[in-house]
Amino acid sequence: FSAVPLCSSSNGTTSKEEGPDLSVTVNGLKLPNPFVIGSGPPGTNAHVIAKAFDEGWGAVIAKTVNLNSKRIVNVAPRYAKLRASSDFSEIIGWENIELISDRPFSLWLKEFRELKQKYPDRVLIASIMEEYNKQSWVDIIGQCEEAGVDAFEINFSCPHGMPE
């Protein structure tokens, strides 16, 4: 969809159509509309996030990041059949085993800054995960705030980002 479609006026000129106001305020964050892309492949880098903003999404939660991407080892395939325990031939769903971002944190910070400069009216949410170390959490939050992110999705209990 387009956030602000174009239309022709009665005098033949093109102008922005005034539609309904879909803006919402959530915990003090003003979104131009309530449509938010969750953390995962649609928030995998600045190019993809920019496309979402260009298409009119109100907010994007970037793919989960951490301070040391070298610890992350992505696997393939990333999806698996979830089978019933009582009947292994019965498929009851899908498991998503995609890991957090393996891109360098410094690159993410650069892209967060660029996105906020280009899309100041959109909400950019950083999904973050760290090990059990208070200072690591303080560092990642501080650096993301300095890069301009508007809010955080904090992964405290999701173990998929740390090596086993």
GROMACS .gro file of N, CA and C in nm:
model
  492
    1PHE      N    1   0.083  -0.118   0.000
    1PHE     CA    2   0.000   0.000   0.000
    1PHE      C    3   0.087   0.123   0.000
    2SER      N    4   0.030   0.236  -0.034
    2SER     CA    5   0.103   0.361  -0.032
    2SER      C    6   0.051   0.444   0.084
    3ALA      N    7   0.141   0.500   0.161
    3ALA     CA    8   0.101   0.577   0.278
    3ALA      C    9   0.020   0.700   0.240
    4VAL      N   10   0.057   0.766   0.134
    4VAL     CA   11  -0.014   0.886   0.089
    4VAL      C   12  -0.030   0.877  -0.063
    5PRO      N   13  -0.141   0.819  -0.112
    5PRO     CA   14  -0.157   0.803  -0.255
    5PRO      C   15  -0.174   0.938  -0.326
    6LEU      N   16  -0.135   0.942  -0.451
    6LEU     CA   17  -0.152   1.062  -0.532
    6LEU      C   18  -0.283   1.055  -0.608
    7CYS      N   19  -0.344   1.170  -0.631
    7CYS     CA   20  -0.466   1.174  -0.712
    7CYS      C   21  -0.469   1.305  -0.790
    8SER      N   22  -0.555   1.312  -0.890
    8SER     CA   23  -0.568   1.435  -0.969
    8SER      C   24  -0.678   1.521  -0.910
    9SER      N   25  -0.652   1.650  -0.903
    9SER     CA   26  -0.753   1.743  -0.854
    9SER      C   27  -0.840   1.790  -0.969
   10SER      N   28  -0.943   1.864  -0.937
   10SER     CA   29  -1.037   1.911  -1.039
   10SER      C   30  -0.970   2.004  -1.140
   11ASN      N   31  -0.860   2.071  -1.103
   11ASN     CA   32  -0.794   2.161  -1.198
   11ASN      C   33  -0.683   2.091  -1.276
   12GLY      N   34  -0.673   1.957  -1.263
   12GLY     CA   35  -0.578   1.880  -1.342
   12GLY      C   36  -0.440   1.863  -1.280
   13THR      N   37  -0.416   1.926  -1.167
   13THR     CA   38  -0.285   1.910  -1.103
   13THR      C   39  -0.286   1.787  -1.013
   14THR      N   40  -0.169   1.735  -0.986
   14THR     CA   41  -0.157   1.619  -0.898
   14THR      C   42  -0.125   1.667  -0.757
   15SER      N   43  -0.195   1.612  -0.659
   15SER     CA   44  -0.171   1.650  -0.521
   15SER      C   45  -0.180   1.526  -0.433
   16LYS      N   46  -0.134   1.541  -0.311
   16LYS     CA   47  -0.145   1.430  -0.217
   16LYS      C   48  -0.288   1.424  -0.164
   17GLU      N   49  -0.344   1.304  -0.169
   17GLU     CA   50  -0.480   1.284  -0.122
   17GLU      C   51  -0.483   1.287   0.030
   18GLU      N   52  -0.580   1.354   0.084
   18GLU     CA   53  -0.598   1.356   0.229
   18GLU      C   54  -0.687   1.238   0.265
   19GLY      N   55  -0.630   1.142   0.335
   19GLY     CA   56  -0.706   1.026   0.380
   19GLY      C   57  -0.727   1.034   0.529
   20PRO      N   58  -0.780   0.928   0.585
   20PRO     CA   59  -0.801   0.928   0.731
   20PRO      C   60  -0.669   0.929   0.805
   21ASP      N   61  -0.670   0.987   0.921
   21ASP     CA   62  -0.551   0.991   1.006
   21ASP      C   63  -0.540   0.857   1.078
   22LEU      N   64  -0.439   0.779   1.044
   22LEU     CA   65  -0.418   0.648   1.105
   22LEU      C   66  -0.311   0.651   1.214
   23SER      N   67  -0.262   0.770   1.247
   23SER     CA   68  -0.154   0.780   1.344
   23SER      C   69  -0.200   0.731   1.481
   24VAL      N   70  -0.105   0.672   1.552
   24VAL     CA   71  -0.130   0.623   1.687
   24VAL      C   72  -0.011   0.660   1.774
   25THR      N   73  -0.036   0.672   1.903
   25THR     CA   74   0.071   0.694   1.999
   25THR      C   75   0.073   0.576   2.094
   26VAL      N   76   0.190   0.512   2.102
   26VAL     CA   77   0.207   0.396   2.189
   26VAL      C   78   0.325   0.423   2.280
   27ASN      N   79   0.299   0.426   2.410
   27ASN     CA   80   0.404   0.454   2.507
   27ASN      C   81   0.486   0.577   2.471
   28GLY      N   82   0.420   0.679   2.422
   28GLY     CA   83   0.486   0.804   2.387
   28GLY      C   84   0.545   0.810   2.248
   29LEU      N   85   0.545   0.698   2.176
   29LEU     CA   86   0.597   0.696   2.038
   29LEU      C   87   0.483   0.724   1.941
   30LYS      N   88   0.501   0.824   1.856
   30LYS     CA   89   0.399   0.856   1.757
   30LYS      C   90   0.431   0.785   1.627
   31LEU      N   91   0.342   0.695   1.589
   31LEU     CA   92   0.356   0.622   1.463
   31LEU      C   93   0.259   0.682   1.362
   32PRO      N   94   0.300   0.695   1.235
   32PRO     CA   95   0.210   0.750   1.135
   32PRO      C   96   0.091   0.657   1.106
   33ASN      N   97   0.106   0.530   1.141
   33ASN     CA   98  -0.002   0.432   1.129
   33ASN      C   99   0.034   0.315   1.220
   34PRO      N  100  -0.062   0.226   1.248
   34PRO     CA  101  -0.036   0.118   1.343
   34PRO      C  102   0.029  -0.006   1.283
   35PHE      N  103   0.080   0.002   1.162
   35PHE     CA  104   0.136  -0.115   1.095
   35PHE      C  105   0.285  -0.127   1.125
   36VAL      N  106   0.322  -0.237   1.192
   36VAL     CA  107   0.460  -0.257   1.239
   36VAL      C  108   0.510  -0.392   1.188
   37ILE      N  109   0.630  -0.392   1.131
   37ILE     CA  110   0.693  -0.517   1.088
   37ILE      C  111   0.776  -0.570   1.204
   38GLY      N  112   0.755  -0.697   1.238
   38GLY     CA  113   0.825  -0.760   1.349
   38GLY      C  114   0.968  -0.796   1.313
   39SER      N  115   1.047  -0.821   1.415
   39SER     CA  116   1.187  -0.858   1.398
   39SER      C  117   1.199  -0.988   1.319
   40GLY      N  118   1.291  -0.991   1.226
   40GLY     CA  119   1.312  -1.110   1.143
   40GLY      C  120   1.360  -1.070   1.005
   41PRO      N  121   1.342  -1.155   0.907
   41PRO     CA  122   1.392  -1.126   0.772
   41PRO      C  123   1.346  -0.992   0.713
   42PRO      N  124   1.222  -0.943   0.741
   42PRO     CA  125   1.185  -0.812   0.686
   42PRO      C  126   1.260  -0.694   0.746
   43GLY      N  127   1.341  -0.719   0.849
   43GLY     CA  128   1.421  -0.613   0.910
   43GLY      C  129   1.567  -0.649   0.911
   44THR      N  130   1.613  -0.716   0.806
   44THR     CA  131   1.747  -0.775   0.806
   44THR      C  132   1.861  -0.678   0.776
   45ASN      N  133   1.831  -0.561   0.718
   45ASN     CA  134   1.933  -0.459   0.692
   45ASN      C  135   1.865  -0.328   0.653
   46ALA      N  136   1.942  -0.222   0.640
   46ALA     CA  137   1.885  -0.089   0.612
   46ALA      C  138   1.810  -0.084   0.480
   47HIS      N  139   1.859  -0.155   0.379
   47HIS     CA  140   1.792  -0.153   0.249
   47HIS      C  141   1.650  -0.209   0.259
   48VAL      N  142   1.635  -0.320   0.327
   48VAL     CA  143   1.504  -0.384   0.341
   48VAL      C  144   1.413  -0.299   0.430
   49ILE      N  145   1.467  -0.245   0.538
   49ILE     CA  146   1.388  -0.160   0.627
   49ILE      C  147   1.343  -0.034   0.553
   50ALA      N  148   1.431   0.025   0.473
   50ALA     CA  149   1.396   0.144   0.395
   50ALA      C  150   1.282   0.113   0.298
   51LYS      N  151   1.286  -0.004   0.236
   51LYS     CA  152   1.176  -0.043   0.146
   51LYS      C  153   1.044  -0.049   0.222
   52ALA      N  154   1.048  -0.101   0.345
   52ALA     CA  155   0.926  -0.107   0.426
   52ALA      C  156   0.874   0.034   0.455
   53PHE      N  157   0.964   0.123   0.493
   53PHE     CA  158   0.923   0.261   0.519
   53PHE      C  159   0.871   0.327   0.391
   54ASP      N  160   0.937   0.302   0.278
   54ASP     CA  161   0.891   0.357   0.150
   54ASP      C  162   0.751   0.309   0.115
   55GLU      N  163   0.718   0.188   0.155
   55GLU     CA  164   0.586   0.131   0.126
   55GLU      C  165   0.480   0.177   0.226
   56GLY      N  166   0.523   0.252   0.329
   56GLY     CA  167   0.426   0.312   0.419
   56GLY      C  168   0.414   0.251   0.556
   57TRP      N  169   0.493   0.151   0.589
   57TRP     CA  170   0.486   0.092   0.722
   57TRP      C  171   0.520   0.197   0.828
   58GLY      N  172   0.450   0.194   0.939
   58GLY     CA  173   0.469   0.293   1.043
   58GLY      C  174   0.591   0.270   1.129
   59ALA      N  175   0.630   0.144   1.146
   59ALA     CA  176   0.747   0.111   1.228
   59ALA      C  177   0.804  -0.022   1.182
   60VAL      N  178   0.932  -0.041   1.209
   60VAL     CA  179   0.999  -0.168   1.182
   60VAL      C  180   1.083  -0.204   1.303
   61ILE      N  181   1.073  -0.330   1.342
   61ILE     CA  182   1.163  -0.383   1.445
   61ILE      C  183   1.275  -0.453   1.369
   62ALA      N  184   1.395  -0.400   1.380
   62ALA     CA  185   1.510  -0.456   1.308
   62ALA      C  186   1.540  -0.597   1.361
   63LYS      N  187   1.603  -0.675   1.277
   63LYS     CA  188   1.646  -0.809   1.317
   63LYS      C  189   1.732  -0.799   1.443
   64THR      N  190   1.720  -0.896   1.532
   64THR     CA  191   1.790  -0.892   1.660
   64THR      C  192   1.941  -0.884   1.643
   65VAL      N  193   2.001  -0.791   1.718
   65VAL     CA  194   2.146  -0.767   1.712
   65VAL      C  195   2.208  -0.790   1.849
   66ASN      N  196   2.340  -0.810   1.848
   66ASN     CA  197   2.416  -0.812   1.973
   66ASN      C  198   2.553  -0.752   1.948
   67LEU      N  199   2.629  -0.730   2.054
   67LEU     CA  200   2.757  -0.662   2.043
   67LEU      C  201   2.862  -0.740   1.964
   68ASN      N  202   2.857  -0.872   1.971
   68ASN     CA  203   2.959  -0.954   1.907
   68ASN      C  204   2.897  -1.054   1.811
   69SER      N  205   2.881  -1.015   1.686
   69SER     CA  206   2.816  -1.100   1.587
   69SER      C  207   2.900  -1.223   1.552
   70LYS      N  208   3.027  -1.224   1.588
   70LYS     CA  209   3.113  -1.339   1.556
   70LYS      C  210   3.069  -1.464   1.631
   71ARG      N  211   2.993  -1.447   1.740
   71ARG     CA  212   2.942  -1.562   1.815
   71ARG      C  213   2.826  -1.631   1.746
   72ILE      N  214   2.765  -1.565   1.649
   72ILE     CA  215   2.645  -1.616   1.585
   72ILE      C  216   2.682  -1.703   1.466
   73VAL      N  217   2.630  -1.824   1.464
   73VAL     CA  218   2.651  -1.916   1.353
   73VAL      C  219   2.513  -1.952   1.299
   74ASN      N  220   2.478  -1.894   1.185
   74ASN     CA  221   2.348  -1.923   1.126
   74ASN      C  222   2.347  -2.063   1.068
   75VAL      N  223   2.230  -2.123   1.069
   75VAL     CA  224   2.213  -2.260   1.024
   75VAL      C  225   2.122  -2.264   0.902
   76ALA      N  226   2.129  -2.374   0.828
   76ALA     CA  227   2.039  -2.397   0.715
   76ALA      C  228   2.002  -2.544   0.715
   77PRO      N  229   1.880  -2.581   0.691
   77PRO     CA  230   1.767  -2.491   0.669
   77PRO      C  231   1.724  -2.424   0.799
   78ARG      N  232   1.648  -2.316   0.784
   78ARG     CA  233   1.608  -2.239   0.901
   78ARG      C  234   1.467  -2.274   0.950
   79TYR      N  235   1.395  -2.352   0.875
   79TYR     CA  236   1.261  -2.392   0.915
   79TYR      C  237   1.255  -2.543   0.923
   80ALA      N  238   1.178  -2.593   1.018
   80ALA     CA  239   1.166  -2.737   1.034
   80ALA      C  240   1.021  -2.771   1.064
   81LYS      N  241   0.980  -2.891   1.027
   81LYS     CA  242   0.845  -2.938   1.057
   81LYS      C  243   0.835  -2.967   1.206
   82LEU      N  244   0.728  -2.922   1.265
   82LEU     CA  245   0.699  -2.953   1.404
   82LEU      C  246   0.600  -3.068   1.405
   83ARG      N  247   0.643  -3.182   1.456
   83ARG     CA  248   0.561  -3.303   1.452
   83ARG      C  249   0.497  -3.330   1.589
   84ALA      N  250   0.382  -3.390   1.585
   84ALA     CA  251   0.312  -3.427   1.708
   84ALA      C  252   0.392  -3.535   1.781
   85SER      N  253   0.398  -3.526   1.912
   85SER     CA  254   0.476  -3.626   1.987
   85SER      C  255   0.406  -3.762   1.989
   86SER      N  256   0.274  -3.763   1.977
   86SER     CA  257   0.201  -3.889   1.980
   86SER      C  258   0.198  -3.959   1.844
   87ASP      N  259   0.211  -3.884   1.738
   87ASP     CA  260   0.209  -3.941   1.603
   87ASP      C  261   0.309  -3.863   1.518
   88PHE      N  262   0.429  -3.918   1.506
   88PHE     CA  263   0.538  -3.847   1.440
   88PHE      C  264   0.507  -3.814   1.294
   89SER      N  265   0.412  -3.884   1.232
   89SER     CA  266   0.377  -3.854   1.093
   89SER      C  267   0.287  -3.732   1.082
   90GLU      N  268   0.228  -3.689   1.195
   90GLU     CA  269   0.140  -3.573   1.194
   90GLU      C  270   0.221  -3.444   1.211
   91ILE      N  271   0.207  -3.355   1.114
   91ILE     CA  272   0.275  -3.224   1.120
   91ILE      C  273   0.177  -3.124   1.179
   92ILE      N  274   0.217  -3.062   1.289
   92ILE     CA  275   0.126  -2.970   1.358
   92ILE      C  276   0.170  -2.824   1.346
   93GLY      N  277   0.280  -2.798   1.279
   93GLY     CA  278   0.325  -2.660   1.263
   93GLY      C  279   0.467  -2.654   1.210
   94TRP      N  280   0.523  -2.535   1.221
   94TRP     CA  281   0.659  -2.511   1.172
   94TRP      C  282   0.741  -2.449   1.283
   95GLU      N  283   0.867  -2.489   1.291
   95GLU     CA  284   0.961  -2.428   1.384
   95GLU      C  285   1.052  -2.335   1.305
   96ASN      N  286   1.067  -2.214   1.354
   96ASN     CA  287   1.157  -2.118   1.292
   96ASN      C  288   1.284  -2.115   1.376
   97ILE      N  289   1.393  -2.162   1.319
   97ILE     CA  290   1.519  -2.166   1.394
   97ILE      C  291   1.619  -2.063   1.341
   98GLU      N  292   1.564  -1.960   1.275
   98GLU     CA  293   1.652  -1.855   1.226
   98GLU      C  294   1.714  -1.783   1.345
   99LEU      N  295   1.842  -1.759   1.336
   99LEU     CA  296   1.913  -1.696   1.446
   99LEU      C  297   1.911  -1.544   1.434
  100ILE      N  298   1.971  -1.479   1.530
  100ILE     CA  299   1.981  -1.333   1.527
  100ILE      C  300   2.081  -1.292   1.420
  101SER      N  301   2.092  -1.165   1.396
  101SER     CA  302   2.179  -1.114   1.290
  101SER      C  303   2.325  -1.152   1.312
  102ASP      N  304   2.389  -1.192   1.204
  102ASP     CA  305   2.533  -1.219   1.211
  102ASP      C  306   2.613  -1.106   1.147
  103ARG      N  307   2.546  -0.993   1.121
  103ARG     CA  308   2.614  -0.875   1.066
  103ARG      C  309   2.682  -0.798   1.179
  104PRO      N  310   2.795  -0.735   1.153
  104PRO     CA  311   2.866  -0.660   1.259
  104PRO      C  312   2.779  -0.551   1.321
  105PHE      N  313   2.789  -0.539   1.452
  105PHE     CA  314   2.712  -0.440   1.527
  105PHE      C  315   2.744  -0.298   1.480
  106SER      N  316   2.869  -0.272   1.447
  106SER     CA  317   2.908  -0.138   1.399
  106SER      C  318   2.834  -0.102   1.270
  107LEU      N  319   2.811  -0.201   1.185
  107LEU     CA  320   2.735  -0.177   1.061
  107LEU      C  321   2.590  -0.146   1.093
  108TRP      N  322   2.533  -0.219   1.188
  108TRP     CA  323   2.396  -0.190   1.230
  108TRP      C  324   2.384  -0.047   1.284
  109LEU      N  325   2.478  -0.004   1.364
  109LEU     CA  326   2.472   0.132   1.418
  109LEU      C  327   2.475   0.236   1.307
  110LYS      N  328   2.562   0.214   1.209
  110LYS     CA  329   2.569   0.305   1.093
  110LYS      C  330   2.434   0.309   1.020
  111GLU      N  331   2.375   0.191   1.000
  111GLU     CA  332   2.248   0.184   0.928
  111GLU      C  333   2.133   0.244   1.011
  112PHE      N  334   2.134   0.224   1.142
  112PHE     CA  335   2.031   0.287   1.226
  112PHE      C  336   2.036   0.439   1.210
  113ARG      N  337   2.158   0.497   1.211
  113ARG     CA  338   2.173   0.642   1.194
  113ARG      C  339   2.119   0.688   1.058
  114GLU      N  340   2.156   0.615   0.953
  114GLU     CA  341   2.112   0.651   0.818
  114GLU      C  342   1.960   0.643   0.806
  115LEU      N  343   1.901   0.538   0.862
  115LEU     CA  344   1.755   0.522   0.854
  115LEU      C  345   1.683   0.635   0.927
  116LYS      N  346   1.731   0.673   1.045
  116LYS     CA  347   1.664   0.780   1.119
  116LYS      C  348   1.682   0.915   1.051
  117GLN      N  349   1.793   0.936   0.980
  117GLN     CA  350   1.811   1.061   0.905
  117GLN      C  351   1.715   1.065   0.787
  118LYS      N  352   1.699   0.955   0.718
  118LYS     CA  353   1.614   0.952   0.599
  118LYS      C  354   1.465   0.942   0.633
  119TYR      N  355   1.432   0.878   0.745
  119TYR     CA  356   1.292   0.855   0.782
  119TYR      C  357   1.266   0.901   0.926
  120PRO      N  358   1.278   1.031   0.952
  120PRO     CA  359   1.263   1.079   1.090
  120PRO      C  360   1.122   1.060   1.147
  121ASP      N  361   1.022   1.046   1.059
  121ASP     CA  362   0.884   1.032   1.107
  121ASP      C  363   0.844   0.885   1.128
  122ARG      N  364   0.932   0.793   1.099
  122ARG     CA  365   0.903   0.650   1.117
  122ARG      C  366   0.969   0.602   1.245
  123VAL      N  367   0.911   0.499   1.303
  123VAL     CA  368   0.964   0.446   1.428
  123VAL      C  369   1.054   0.326   1.396
  124LEU      N  370   1.176   0.335   1.446
  124LEU     CA  371   1.275   0.229   1.428
  124LEU      C  372   1.302   0.166   1.565
  125ILE      N  373   1.275   0.038   1.574
  125ILE     CA  374   1.290  -0.033   1.700
  125ILE      C  375   1.405  -0.132   1.686
  126ALA      N  376   1.499  -0.127   1.780
  126ALA     CA  377   1.612  -0.220   1.780
  126ALA      C  378   1.576  -0.340   1.866
  127SER      N  379   1.586  -0.458   1.807
  127SER     CA  380   1.571  -0.581   1.884
  127SER      C  381   1.711  -0.620   1.930
  128ILE      N  382   1.729  -0.636   2.060
  128ILE     CA  383   1.863  -0.661   2.113
  128ILE      C  384   1.866  -0.786   2.199
  129MET      N  385   1.983  -0.849   2.203
  129MET     CA  386   2.004  -0.966   2.287
  129MET      C  387   2.149  -0.968   2.331
  130GLU      N  388   2.171  -0.999   2.455
  130GLU     CA  389   2.308  -1.010   2.506
  130GLU      C  390   2.319  -1.124   2.604
  131GLU      N  391   2.441  -1.155   2.637
  131GLU     CA  392   2.466  -1.260   2.736
  131GLU      C  393   2.433  -1.209   2.875
  132TYR      N  394   2.444  -1.297   2.973
  132TYR     CA  395   2.415  -1.262   3.111
  132TYR      C  396   2.531  -1.180   3.167
  133ASN      N  397   2.529  -1.050   3.134
  133ASN     CA  398   2.635  -0.959   3.174
  133ASN      C  399   2.575  -0.819   3.169
  134LYS      N  400   2.554  -0.759   3.284
  134LYS     CA  401   2.486  -0.629   3.291
  134LYS      C  402   2.554  -0.524   3.203
  135GLN      N  403   2.685  -0.518   3.204
  135GLN     CA  404   2.755  -0.415   3.128
  135GLN      C  405   2.731  -0.430   2.977
  136SER      N  406   2.719  -0.552   2.929
  136SER     CA  407   2.689  -0.574   2.786
  136SER      C  408   2.554  -0.514   2.750
  137TRP      N  409   2.455  -0.532   2.838
  137TRP     CA  410   2.322  -0.474   2.814
  137TRP      C  411   2.328  -0.322   2.818
  138VAL      N  412   2.401  -0.267   2.913
  138VAL     CA  413   2.415  -0.121   2.923
  138VAL      C  414   2.481  -0.068   2.795
  139ASP      N  415   2.586  -0.135   2.749
  139ASP     CA  416   2.658  -0.091   2.629
  139ASP      C  417   2.571  -0.095   2.504
  140ILE      N  418   2.501  -0.206   2.482
  140ILE     CA  419   2.423  -0.218   2.359
  140ILE      C  420   2.307  -0.118   2.357
  141ILE      N  421   2.243  -0.098   2.472
  141ILE     CA  422   2.134  -0.001   2.477
  141ILE      C  423   2.187   0.141   2.454
  142GLY      N  424   2.295   0.176   2.519
  142GLY     CA  425   2.352   0.310   2.503
  142GLY      C  426   2.392   0.339   2.359
  143GLN      N  427   2.458   0.245   2.296
  143GLN     CA  428   2.503   0.266   2.158
  143GLN      C  429   2.385   0.274   2.061
  144CYS      N  430   2.283   0.193   2.083
  144CYS     CA  431   2.165   0.200   1.996
  144CYS      C  432   2.090   0.332   2.016
  145GLU      N  433   2.080   0.378   2.140
  145GLU     CA  434   2.016   0.508   2.166
  145GLU      C  435   2.092   0.619   2.096
  146GLU      N  436   2.225   0.617   2.103
  146GLU     CA  437   2.307   0.719   2.037
  146GLU      C  438   2.288   0.715   1.886
  147ALA      N  439   2.259   0.599   1.831
  147ALA     CA  440   2.237   0.585   1.686
  147ALA      C  441   2.098   0.632   1.645
  148GLY      N  442   2.011   0.660   1.742
  148GLY     CA  443   1.882   0.718   1.710
  148GLY      C  444   1.762   0.626   1.713
  149VAL      N  445   1.778   0.501   1.754
  149VAL     CA  446   1.660   0.414   1.758
  149VAL      C  447   1.558   0.470   1.856
  150ASP      N  448   1.432   0.442   1.827
  150ASP     CA  449   1.323   0.500   1.905
  150ASP      C  450   1.281   0.415   2.024
  151ALA      N  451   1.302   0.285   2.015
  151ALA     CA  452   1.256   0.194   2.121
  151ALA      C  453   1.333   0.063   2.108
  152PHE      N  454   1.307  -0.026   2.204
  152PHE     CA  455   1.377  -0.154   2.207
  152PHE      C  456   1.280  -0.270   2.221
  153GLU      N  457   1.313  -0.379   2.154
  153GLU     CA  458   1.256  -0.510   2.182
  153GLU      C  459   1.371  -0.585   2.249
  154ILE      N  460   1.351  -0.629   2.372
  154ILE     CA  461   1.460  -0.689   2.448
  154ILE      C  462   1.437  -0.839   2.463
  155ASN      N  463   1.530  -0.917   2.411
  155ASN     CA  464   1.523  -1.063   2.420
  155ASN      C  465   1.599  -1.108   2.545
  156PHE      N  466   1.524  -1.134   2.651
  156PHE     CA  467   1.586  -1.183   2.774
  156PHE      C  468   1.594  -1.334   2.778
  157SER      N  469   1.493  -1.401   2.726
  157SER     CA  470   1.483  -1.544   2.750
  157SER      C  471   1.492  -1.630   2.625
  158CYS      N  472   1.510  -1.571   2.512
  158CYS     CA  473   1.513  -1.647   2.387
  158CYS      C  474   1.654  -1.698   2.364
  159PRO      N  475   1.678  -1.827   2.379
  159PRO     CA  476   1.816  -1.878   2.377
  159PRO      C  477   1.875  -1.897   2.238
  160HIS      N  478   1.802  -1.867   2.133
  160HIS     CA  479   1.852  -1.899   2.000
  160HIS      C  480   1.972  -1.816   1.956
  161GLY      N  481   2.002  -1.708   2.024
  161GLY     CA  482   2.111  -1.623   1.981
  161GLY      C  483   2.247  -1.656   2.039
  162MET      N  484   2.253  -1.742   2.134
  162MET     CA  485   2.381  -1.773   2.198
  162MET      C  486   2.424  -1.915   2.159
  163PRO      N  487   2.553  -1.936   2.142
  163PRO     CA  488   2.599  -2.069   2.104
  163PRO      C  489   2.574  -2.169   2.218
  164GLU      N  490   2.539  -2.290   2.177
  164GLU     CA  491   2.517  -2.395   2.276
  164GLU      C  492   2.647  -2.458   2.318
   0.00000   0.00000   0.00000
